[in-house]
Coordinates of C-alpha atoms and ligand atoms in Angstrom, one line a residue:
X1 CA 16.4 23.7 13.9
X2 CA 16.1 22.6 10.3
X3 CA 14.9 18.9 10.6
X4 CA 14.5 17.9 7.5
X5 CA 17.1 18.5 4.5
X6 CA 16.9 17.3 0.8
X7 CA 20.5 16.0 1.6
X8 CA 20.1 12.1 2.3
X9 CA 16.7 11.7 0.6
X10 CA 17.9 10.9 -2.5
X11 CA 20.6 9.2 -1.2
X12 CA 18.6 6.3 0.8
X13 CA 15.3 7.0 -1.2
X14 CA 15.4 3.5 -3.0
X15 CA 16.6 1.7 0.1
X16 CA 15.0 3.4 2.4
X17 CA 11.9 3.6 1.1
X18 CA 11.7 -0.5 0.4
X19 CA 9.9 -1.7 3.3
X20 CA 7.2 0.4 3.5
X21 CA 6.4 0.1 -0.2
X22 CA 6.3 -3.6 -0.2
X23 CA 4.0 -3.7 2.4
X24 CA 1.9 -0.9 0.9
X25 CA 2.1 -2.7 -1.9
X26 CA 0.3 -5.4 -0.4
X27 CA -2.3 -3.7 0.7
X28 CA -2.8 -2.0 -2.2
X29 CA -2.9 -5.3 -4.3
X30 CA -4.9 -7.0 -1.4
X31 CA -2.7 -10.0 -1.5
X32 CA -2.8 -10.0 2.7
X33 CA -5.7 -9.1 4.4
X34 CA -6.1 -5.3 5.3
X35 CA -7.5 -5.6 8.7
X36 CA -8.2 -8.5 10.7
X37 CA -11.6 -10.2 10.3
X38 CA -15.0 -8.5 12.9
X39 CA -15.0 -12.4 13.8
X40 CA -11.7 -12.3 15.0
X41 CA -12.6 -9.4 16.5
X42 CA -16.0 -10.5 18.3
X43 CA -13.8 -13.6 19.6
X44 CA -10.8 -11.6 21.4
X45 CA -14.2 -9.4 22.9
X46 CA -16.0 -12.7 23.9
X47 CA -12.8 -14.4 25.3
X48 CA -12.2 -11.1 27.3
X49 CA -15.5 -11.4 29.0
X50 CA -15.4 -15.0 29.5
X51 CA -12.0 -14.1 31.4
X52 CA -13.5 -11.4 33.5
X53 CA -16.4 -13.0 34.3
X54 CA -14.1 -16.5 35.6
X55 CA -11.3 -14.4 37.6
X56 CA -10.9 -11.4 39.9
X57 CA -9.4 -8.6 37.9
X58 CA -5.4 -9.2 38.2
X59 CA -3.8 -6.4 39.7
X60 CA -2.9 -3.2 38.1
X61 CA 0.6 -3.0 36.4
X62 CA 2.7 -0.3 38.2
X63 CA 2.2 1.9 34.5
X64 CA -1.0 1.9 35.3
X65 CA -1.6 3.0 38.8
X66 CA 0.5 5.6 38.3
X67 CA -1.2 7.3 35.4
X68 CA -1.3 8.3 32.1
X69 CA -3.0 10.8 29.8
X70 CA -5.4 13.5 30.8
X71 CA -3.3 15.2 28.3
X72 CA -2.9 17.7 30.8
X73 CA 0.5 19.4 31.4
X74 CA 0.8 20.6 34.6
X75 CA 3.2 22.5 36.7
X76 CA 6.8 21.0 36.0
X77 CA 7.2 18.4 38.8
X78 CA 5.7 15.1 37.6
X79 CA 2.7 14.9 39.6
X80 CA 1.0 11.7 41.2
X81 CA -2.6 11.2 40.0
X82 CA -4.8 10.9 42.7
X83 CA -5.9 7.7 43.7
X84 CA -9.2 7.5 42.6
X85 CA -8.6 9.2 39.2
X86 CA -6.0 6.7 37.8
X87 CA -6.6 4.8 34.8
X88 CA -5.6 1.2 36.7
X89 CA -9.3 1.8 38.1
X90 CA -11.0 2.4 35.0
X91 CA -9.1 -0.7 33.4
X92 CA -10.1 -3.1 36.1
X93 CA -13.6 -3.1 34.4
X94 CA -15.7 -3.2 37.6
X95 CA -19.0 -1.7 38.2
X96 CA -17.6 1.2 41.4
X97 CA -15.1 1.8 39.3
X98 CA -17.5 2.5 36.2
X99 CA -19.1 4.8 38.6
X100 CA -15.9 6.2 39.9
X101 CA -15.0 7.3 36.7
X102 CA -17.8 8.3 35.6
X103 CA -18.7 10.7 39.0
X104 CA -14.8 11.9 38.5
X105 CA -15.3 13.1 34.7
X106 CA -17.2 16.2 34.4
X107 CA -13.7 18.1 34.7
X108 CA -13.2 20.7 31.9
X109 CA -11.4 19.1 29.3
X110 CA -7.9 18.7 29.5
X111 CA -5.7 21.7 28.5
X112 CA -2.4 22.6 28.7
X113 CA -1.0 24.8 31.1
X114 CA 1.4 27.7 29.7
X115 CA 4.8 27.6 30.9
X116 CA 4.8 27.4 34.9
X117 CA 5.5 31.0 35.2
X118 CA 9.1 31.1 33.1
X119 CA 8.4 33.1 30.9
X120 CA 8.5 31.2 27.9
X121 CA 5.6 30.1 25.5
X122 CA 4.7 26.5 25.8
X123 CA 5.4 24.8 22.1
X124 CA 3.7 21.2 22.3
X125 CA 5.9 20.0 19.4
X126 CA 9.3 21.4 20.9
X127 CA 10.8 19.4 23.7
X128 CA 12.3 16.1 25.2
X129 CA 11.7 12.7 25.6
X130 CA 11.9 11.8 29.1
X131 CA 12.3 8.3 30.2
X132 CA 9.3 8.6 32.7
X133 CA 8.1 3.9 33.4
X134 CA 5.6 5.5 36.1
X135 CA 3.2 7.0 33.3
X136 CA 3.8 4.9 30.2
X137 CA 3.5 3.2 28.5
X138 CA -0.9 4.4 28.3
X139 CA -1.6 1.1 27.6
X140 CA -0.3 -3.1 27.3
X141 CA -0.4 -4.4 24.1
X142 CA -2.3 -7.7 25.4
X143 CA -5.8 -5.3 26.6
X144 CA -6.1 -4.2 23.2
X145 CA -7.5 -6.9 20.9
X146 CA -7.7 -5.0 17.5
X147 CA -4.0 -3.7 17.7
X148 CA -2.7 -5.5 14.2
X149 CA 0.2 -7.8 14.6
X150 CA 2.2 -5.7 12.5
X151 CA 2.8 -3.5 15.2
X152 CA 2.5 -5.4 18.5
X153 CA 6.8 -5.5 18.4
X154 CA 7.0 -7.6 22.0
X155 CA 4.1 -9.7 20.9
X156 CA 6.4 -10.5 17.7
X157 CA 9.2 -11.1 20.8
X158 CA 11.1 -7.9 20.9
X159 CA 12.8 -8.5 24.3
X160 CA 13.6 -4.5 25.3
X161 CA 10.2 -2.3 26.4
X162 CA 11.8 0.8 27.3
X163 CA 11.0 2.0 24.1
X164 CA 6.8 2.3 25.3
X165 CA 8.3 4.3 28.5
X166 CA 9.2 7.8 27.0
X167 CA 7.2 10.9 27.5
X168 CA 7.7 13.7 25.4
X169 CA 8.1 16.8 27.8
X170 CA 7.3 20.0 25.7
X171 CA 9.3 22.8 26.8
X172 CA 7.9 25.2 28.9
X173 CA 4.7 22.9 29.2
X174 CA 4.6 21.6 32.2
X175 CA 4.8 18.0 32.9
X176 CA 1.9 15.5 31.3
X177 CA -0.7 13.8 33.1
X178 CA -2.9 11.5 31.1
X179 CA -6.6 10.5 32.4
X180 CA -8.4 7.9 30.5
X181 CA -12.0 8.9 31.9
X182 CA -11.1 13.0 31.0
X183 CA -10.3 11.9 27.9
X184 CA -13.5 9.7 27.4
X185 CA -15.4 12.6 28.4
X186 CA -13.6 15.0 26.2
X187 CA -14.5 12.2 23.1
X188 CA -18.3 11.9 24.2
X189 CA -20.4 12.7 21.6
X190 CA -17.6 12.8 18.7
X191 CA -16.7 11.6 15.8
X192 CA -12.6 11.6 14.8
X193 CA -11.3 10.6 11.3
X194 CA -7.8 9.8 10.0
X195 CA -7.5 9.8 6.4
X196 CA -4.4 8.8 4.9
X197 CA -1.9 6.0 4.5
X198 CA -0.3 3.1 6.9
X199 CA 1.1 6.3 9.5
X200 CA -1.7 7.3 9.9
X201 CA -3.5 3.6 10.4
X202 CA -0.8 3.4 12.9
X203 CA -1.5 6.8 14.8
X204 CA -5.7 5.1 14.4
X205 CA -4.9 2.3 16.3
X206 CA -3.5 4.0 18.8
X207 CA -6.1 6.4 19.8
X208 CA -8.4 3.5 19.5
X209 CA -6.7 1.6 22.1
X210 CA -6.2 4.7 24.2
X211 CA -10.0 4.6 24.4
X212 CA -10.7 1.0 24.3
X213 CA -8.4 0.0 27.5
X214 CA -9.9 3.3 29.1
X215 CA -13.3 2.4 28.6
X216 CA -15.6 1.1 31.4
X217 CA -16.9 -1.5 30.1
X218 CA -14.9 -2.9 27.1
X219 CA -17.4 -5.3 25.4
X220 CA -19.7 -2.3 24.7
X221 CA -17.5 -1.4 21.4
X222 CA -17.4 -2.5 18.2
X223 CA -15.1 -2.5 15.3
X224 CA -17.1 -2.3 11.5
X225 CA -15.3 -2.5 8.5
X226 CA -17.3 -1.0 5.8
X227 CA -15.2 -1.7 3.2
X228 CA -11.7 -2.8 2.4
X229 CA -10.7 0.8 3.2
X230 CA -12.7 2.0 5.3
X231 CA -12.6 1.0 9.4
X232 CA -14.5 2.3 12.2
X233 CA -13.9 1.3 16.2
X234 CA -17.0 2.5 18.2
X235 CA -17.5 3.2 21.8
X236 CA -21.3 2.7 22.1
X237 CA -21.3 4.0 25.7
X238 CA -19.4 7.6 24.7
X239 CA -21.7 7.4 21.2
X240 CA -17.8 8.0 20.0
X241 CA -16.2 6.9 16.9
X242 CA -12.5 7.1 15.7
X243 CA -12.6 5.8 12.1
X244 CA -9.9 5.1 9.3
X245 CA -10.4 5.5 5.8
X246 CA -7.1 4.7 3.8
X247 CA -5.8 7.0 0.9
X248 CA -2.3 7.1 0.5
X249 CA -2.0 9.9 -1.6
X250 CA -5.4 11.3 -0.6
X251 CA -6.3 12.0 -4.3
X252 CA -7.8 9.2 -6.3
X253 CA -6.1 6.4 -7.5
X254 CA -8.3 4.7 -10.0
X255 CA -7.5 0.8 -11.4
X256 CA -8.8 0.9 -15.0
X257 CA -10.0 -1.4 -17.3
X258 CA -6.5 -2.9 -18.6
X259 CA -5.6 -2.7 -14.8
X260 CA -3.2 0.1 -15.1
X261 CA -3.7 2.4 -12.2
X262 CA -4.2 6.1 -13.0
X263 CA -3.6 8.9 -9.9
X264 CA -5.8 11.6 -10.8
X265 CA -4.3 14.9 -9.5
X266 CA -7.8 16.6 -9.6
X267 CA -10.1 14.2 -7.6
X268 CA -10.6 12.9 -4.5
X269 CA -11.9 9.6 -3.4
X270 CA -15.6 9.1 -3.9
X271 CA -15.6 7.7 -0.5
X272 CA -14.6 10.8 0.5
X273 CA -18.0 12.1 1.5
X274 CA -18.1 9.7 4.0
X275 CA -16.3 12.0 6.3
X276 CA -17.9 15.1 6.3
X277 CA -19.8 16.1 9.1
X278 CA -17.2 14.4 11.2
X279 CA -16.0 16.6 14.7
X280 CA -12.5 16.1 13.9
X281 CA -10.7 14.9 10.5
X282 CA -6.5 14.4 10.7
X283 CA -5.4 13.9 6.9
X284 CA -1.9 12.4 6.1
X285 CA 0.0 12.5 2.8
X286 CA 3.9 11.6 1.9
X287 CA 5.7 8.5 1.7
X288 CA 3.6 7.2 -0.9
X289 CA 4.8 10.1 -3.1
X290 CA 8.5 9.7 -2.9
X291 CA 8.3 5.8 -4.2
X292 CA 9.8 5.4 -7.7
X293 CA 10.1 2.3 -10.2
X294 CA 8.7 -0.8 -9.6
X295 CA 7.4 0.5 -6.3
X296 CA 5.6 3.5 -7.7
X297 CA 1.7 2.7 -7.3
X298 CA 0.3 4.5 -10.5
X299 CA 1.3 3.8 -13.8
X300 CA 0.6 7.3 -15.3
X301 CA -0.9 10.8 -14.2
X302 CA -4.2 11.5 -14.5
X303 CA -5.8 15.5 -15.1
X304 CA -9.5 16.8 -16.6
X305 CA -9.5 12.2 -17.6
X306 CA -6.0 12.7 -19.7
X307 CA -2.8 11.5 -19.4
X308 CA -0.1 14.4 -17.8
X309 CA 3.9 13.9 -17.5
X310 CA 5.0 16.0 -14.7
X311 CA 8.4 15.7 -11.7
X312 CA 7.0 14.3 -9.0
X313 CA 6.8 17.1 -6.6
X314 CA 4.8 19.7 -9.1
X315 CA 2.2 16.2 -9.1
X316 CA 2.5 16.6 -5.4
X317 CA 1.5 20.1 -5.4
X318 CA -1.6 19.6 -7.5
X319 CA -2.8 16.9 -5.6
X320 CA -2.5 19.2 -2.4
X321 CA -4.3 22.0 -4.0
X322 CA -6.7 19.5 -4.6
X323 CA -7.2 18.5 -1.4
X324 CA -6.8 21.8 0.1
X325 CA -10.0 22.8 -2.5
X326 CA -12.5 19.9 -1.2
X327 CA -11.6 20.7 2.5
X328 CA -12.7 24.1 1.8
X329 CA -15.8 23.4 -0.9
X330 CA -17.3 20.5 1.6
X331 CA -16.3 21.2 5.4
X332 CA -17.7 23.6 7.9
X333 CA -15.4 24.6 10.1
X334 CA -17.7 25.5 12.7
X335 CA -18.6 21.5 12.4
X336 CA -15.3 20.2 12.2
X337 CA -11.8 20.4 13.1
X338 CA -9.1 19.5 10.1
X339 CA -5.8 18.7 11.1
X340 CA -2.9 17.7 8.6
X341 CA 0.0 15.4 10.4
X342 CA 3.4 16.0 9.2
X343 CA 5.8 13.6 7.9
X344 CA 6.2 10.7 9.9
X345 CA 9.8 10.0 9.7
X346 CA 12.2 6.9 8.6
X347 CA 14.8 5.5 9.9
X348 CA 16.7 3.6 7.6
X349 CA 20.3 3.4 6.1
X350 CA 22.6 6.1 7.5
X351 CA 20.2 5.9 10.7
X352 CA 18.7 2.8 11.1
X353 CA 16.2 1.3 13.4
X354 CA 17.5 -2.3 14.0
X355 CA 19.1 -3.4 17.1
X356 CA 18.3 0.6 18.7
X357 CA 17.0 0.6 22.3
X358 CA 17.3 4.3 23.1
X359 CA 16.4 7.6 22.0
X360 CA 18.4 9.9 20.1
X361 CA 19.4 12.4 22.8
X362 CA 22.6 14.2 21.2
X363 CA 20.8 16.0 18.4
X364 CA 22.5 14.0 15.9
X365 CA 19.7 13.1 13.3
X366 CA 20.0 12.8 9.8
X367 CA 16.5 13.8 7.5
X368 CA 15.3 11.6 4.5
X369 CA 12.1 13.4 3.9
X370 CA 12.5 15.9 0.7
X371 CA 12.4 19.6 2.0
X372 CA 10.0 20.9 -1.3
X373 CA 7.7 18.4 0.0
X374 CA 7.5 19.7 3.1
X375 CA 7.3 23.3 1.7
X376 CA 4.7 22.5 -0.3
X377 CA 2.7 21.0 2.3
X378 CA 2.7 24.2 4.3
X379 CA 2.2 26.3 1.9
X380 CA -0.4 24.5 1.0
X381 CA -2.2 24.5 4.4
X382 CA -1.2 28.2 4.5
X383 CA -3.7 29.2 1.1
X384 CA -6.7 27.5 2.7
X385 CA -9.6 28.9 3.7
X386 CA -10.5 26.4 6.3
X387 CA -8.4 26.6 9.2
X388 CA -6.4 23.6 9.1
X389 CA -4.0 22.9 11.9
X390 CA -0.3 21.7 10.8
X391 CA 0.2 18.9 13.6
X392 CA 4.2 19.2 13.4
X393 CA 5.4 15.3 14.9
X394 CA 8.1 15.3 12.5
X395 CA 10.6 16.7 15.2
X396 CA 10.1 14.9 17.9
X397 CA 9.5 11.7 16.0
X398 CA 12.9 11.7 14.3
X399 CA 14.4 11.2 17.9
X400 CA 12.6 8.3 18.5
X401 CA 15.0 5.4 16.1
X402 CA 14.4 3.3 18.9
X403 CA 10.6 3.1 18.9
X404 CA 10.1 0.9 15.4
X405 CA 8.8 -2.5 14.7
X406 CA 12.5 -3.2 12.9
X407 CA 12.3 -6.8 13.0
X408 CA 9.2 -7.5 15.5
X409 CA 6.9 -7.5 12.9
X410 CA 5.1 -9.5 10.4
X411 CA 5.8 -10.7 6.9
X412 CA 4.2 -10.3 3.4
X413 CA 1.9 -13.0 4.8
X414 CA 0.9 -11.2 7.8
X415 CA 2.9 -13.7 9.8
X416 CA 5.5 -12.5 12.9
X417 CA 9.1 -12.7 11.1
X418 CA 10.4 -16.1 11.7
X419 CA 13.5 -16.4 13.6
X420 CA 15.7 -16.6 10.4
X421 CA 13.9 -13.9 8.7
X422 CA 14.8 -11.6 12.1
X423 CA 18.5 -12.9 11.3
X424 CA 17.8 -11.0 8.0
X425 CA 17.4 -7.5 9.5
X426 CA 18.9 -5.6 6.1
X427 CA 15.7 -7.5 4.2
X428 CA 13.0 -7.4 7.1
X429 CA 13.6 -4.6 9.3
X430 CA 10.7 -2.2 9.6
X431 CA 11.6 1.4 10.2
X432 CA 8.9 3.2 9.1
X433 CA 5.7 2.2 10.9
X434 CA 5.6 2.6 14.9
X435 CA 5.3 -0.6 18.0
X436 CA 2.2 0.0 20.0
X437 CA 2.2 1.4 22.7
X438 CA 4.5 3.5 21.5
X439 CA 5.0 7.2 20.0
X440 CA 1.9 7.4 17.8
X441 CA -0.1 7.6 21.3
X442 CA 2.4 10.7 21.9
X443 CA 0.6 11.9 18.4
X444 CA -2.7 11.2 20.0
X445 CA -2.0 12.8 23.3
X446 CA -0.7 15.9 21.1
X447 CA -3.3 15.8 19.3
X448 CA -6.1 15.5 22.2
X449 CA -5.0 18.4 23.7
X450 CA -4.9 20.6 20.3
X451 CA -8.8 19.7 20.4
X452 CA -8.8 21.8 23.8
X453 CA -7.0 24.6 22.9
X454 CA -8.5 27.6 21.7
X455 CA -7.5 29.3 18.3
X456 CA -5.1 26.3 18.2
X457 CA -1.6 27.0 16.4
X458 CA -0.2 24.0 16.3
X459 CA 3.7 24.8 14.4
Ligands
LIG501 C1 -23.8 11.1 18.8 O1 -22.6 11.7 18.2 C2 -22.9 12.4 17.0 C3 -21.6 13.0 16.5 O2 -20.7 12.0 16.3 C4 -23.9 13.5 17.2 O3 -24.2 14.1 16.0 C5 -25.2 12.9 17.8 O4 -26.1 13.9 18.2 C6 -24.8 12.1 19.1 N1 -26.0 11.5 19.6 C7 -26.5 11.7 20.8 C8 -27.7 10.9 21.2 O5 -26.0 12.5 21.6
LIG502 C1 21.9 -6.7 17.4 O1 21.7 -7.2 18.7 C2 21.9 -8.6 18.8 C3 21.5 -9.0 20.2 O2 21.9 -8.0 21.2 C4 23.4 -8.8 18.6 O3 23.6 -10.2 18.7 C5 23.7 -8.4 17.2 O4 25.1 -8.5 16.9 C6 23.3 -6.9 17.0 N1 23.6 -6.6 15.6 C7 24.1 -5.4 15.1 C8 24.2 -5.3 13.7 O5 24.4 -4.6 15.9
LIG503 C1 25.5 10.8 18.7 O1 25.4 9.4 19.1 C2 25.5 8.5 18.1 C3 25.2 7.1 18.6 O2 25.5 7.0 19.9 C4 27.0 8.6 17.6 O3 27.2 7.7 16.5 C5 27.3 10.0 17.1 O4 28.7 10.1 16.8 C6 27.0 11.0 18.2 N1 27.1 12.4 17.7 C7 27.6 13.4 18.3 C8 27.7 14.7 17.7 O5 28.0 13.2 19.5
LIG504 C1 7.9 21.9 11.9 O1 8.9 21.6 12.7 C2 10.2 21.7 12.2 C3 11.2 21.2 13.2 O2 10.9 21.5 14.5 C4 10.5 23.1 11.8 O3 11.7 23.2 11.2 C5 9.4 23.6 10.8 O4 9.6 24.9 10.5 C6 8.0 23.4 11.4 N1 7.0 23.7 10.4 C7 6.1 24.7 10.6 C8 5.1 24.9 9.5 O5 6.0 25.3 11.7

């Protein structure tokens, strides 16, 4: 099917594009803070020990005994783990379970079975949500200190959860099992990057937490921020990393002197450099490009240091070529495994977010995203050397209007919403970033079990 159509984009563009610009905005003008403090950090780590050292672990919620992630699909009935391989063990943070999960790892990594014998090819990015309380959501909000208000939707009190209880059931897949320890042992020894804007901060956190609350022993991590843009969570015991270097429009946006901002279509971010050498890299691009007016973050375009006039989507092209030019100048694919996420869709005016508890099941779903965009994104990936693979969420994102923060989140201030400003739902709502737990760990788990496959083609 043809998900995403020029149609509505220009439509809802100024509307629909509000929210997610003001809070870009913000963190662009660093008037809240980008991430929470390492203090705040150390404390929710320190508090977390004290807690486990006072009391006997509490008992596993029924989510977790049942079983999450291995990022395995398996044959089409949905399987029980077995008992010693669930993730409840791993999370109760005790030393025979450390061991347990340990002696239970050395399993292949995870990959996913082919079809179950019907004939039919399995497409990880073509499929259904199932409603499936037994296996998700991966994690709870509360056993993941660094997940950023913003997105902790029943922290902010959203009262319905079904919305962290959906697996996405690829057709012809086989049904998903998720193990935390498999996982941990697939991510020993690497290092993950996501480059890119809020979405993919978003789809960061997630994984993070994945491996966090899966982790052994929790206080042997560590977040470092080593700059305003630029965030790493470590797993000491895994010598893992999963890091997040911001870059909206993954060229370089440069404040000058007189404090207009320049986006130069022909460089990348000297932070850049940073990531190569990493195992995995997952670049994002988009939303940041479709923002006009007052919202738009540069004040003029930017080639060879002089000023260019060009439509937006021929500026969007250059900067992709760009992009698509460094990846192949500066990374070794041997090394490294690029990944580009697709557009991580809206839901706003015709299809909002507020006050939706379920999926979309009835196909009805209206696209915002501008189709050239999208074109020139694939083409884009298409003409590079490198092997980059195109991680396709749009699809099966678009279903999910039911999974954003609308009004469970925070404020310019970084506050929750008060109860008037939820009353407010037209000015507040957010329906562009994700709740956690919640879809971007389906990203994650797509993405963990791309890693696995060989000659990956991921459409
Ligand atoms: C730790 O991981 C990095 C890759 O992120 C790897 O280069 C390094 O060799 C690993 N160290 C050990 C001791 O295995
Ligand atoms: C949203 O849900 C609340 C609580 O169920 C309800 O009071 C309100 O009328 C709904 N608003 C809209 C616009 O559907
Ligand atoms: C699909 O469901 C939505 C919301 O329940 C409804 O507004 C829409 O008319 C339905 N479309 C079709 C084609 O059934
Ligand atoms: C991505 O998925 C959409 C919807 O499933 C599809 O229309 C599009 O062709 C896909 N893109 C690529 C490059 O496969």
């Amino acid at each position: 099917m043809d998900s995403i159509a020029a149609s509505s984009a220009q439509r809802g563009a100024l509307c629909s594009l509000l929210c997610l610009c003001l809070f870009s905005a913000g963190l662009l003008l660093g008037s809240r803070p980008f991430f929470p403090t390492p203090r705040l950090w150390e404390h929710f780590s320190r508090a977390q020990q004290q807690r486990l050292a006072r009391t006997a672990p509490p008992p596993a919620p029924p989510h977790v005994a049942a079983a999450v992630a291995a990022a395995a699909y398996h044959d089409h009935d949905v399987q029980a783990p077995a008992p010693d391989a669930g993730y409840g063990e791993l999370g109760r943070e005790e030393e025979d379970d450390e061991e347990m999960a340990l002696g239970a790892a050395p399993a292949p990594a995870p990959a996913w079975e082919d079809g179950g014998g019907e004939g039919r090819e399995c497409d990880l990015l073509d499929g259904s949500w199932v409603h499936d309380p037994a296996a998700y959501p991966l994690y709870q909000a509360a056993e993941c200190p660094f997940l950023s208000d913003q997105v902790t939707c029943r922290r902010n009190g959203r009262p319905d959860a079904g919305y962290e209880q959906w697996r996405w059931q690829p057709r012809g897949c086989g049904s998903a099992r998720f193990r935390g320890a498999e996982v941990l042992e697939q991510l020993r020894n690497r290092r993950l990057v996501f480059v890119g804007d809020s979405l993919n901060r978003n789809m960061w956190e997630s994984l993070a937490c994945i491996i966090y609350t899966a982790l052994p022993d929790r206080s042997r991590t560590r977040i470092e921020d080593v700059s305003s843009e630029y965030r790493i969570f470590r797993a000491m015991d895994y010598n893992c990393s999963v890091e997040f270097f911001w870059s909206p429009f993954l060229v370089k946006l440069e404040t000058k002197q007189d404090q207009t901002k320049a986006l130069k279509l022909d460089q990348l971010p000297t932070m850049i450099k940073q990531v190569v050498g990493a195992d995995v890299i997952i670049f994002n691009t988009g939303h940041w490009w479709t923002h006009t007016g007052k919202l738009r973050a540069w004040d003029h375009l930017e080639r060879n240091g002089v000023h260019v006039e060009m439509e937006g989507e021929e500026a969007f092209n250059r900067a992709l070529r760009t992009w698509a030019r460094w990846v192949d100048h500066n990374i070794d694919p041997t090394r490294t495994k690029v990944f580009f996420r697709s557009i991580s869709p809206e839901h706003k005016s015709a299809n909002w977010c507020y006050n939706q508890t379920t999926p979309i099941t009835n196909g009805t779903i209206i696209p915002w995203f501008p189709k050239g965009m999208i074109s020139i994104v694939q083409r884009n990936i298409q003409s590079m050397k490198t092997p980059a693979t195109y991680l396709n969420i749009t699809h099966l994102s678009e279903l999910r209007i039911d999974a954003h923060p609308s009004v469970y989140t925070t404020n310019r201030d970084g506050k929750p919403l008060s109860t008037e400003q939820r009353q407010q739902p037209i000015t507040y709502s957010d329906c562009s970033h994700w709740c956690l737990p919640g879809l971007p760990d389906t990203w994650n788990v797509i993405l963990l079990v791309s890693l696995t496959r060989h000659g990956s083609n991921v459409h």
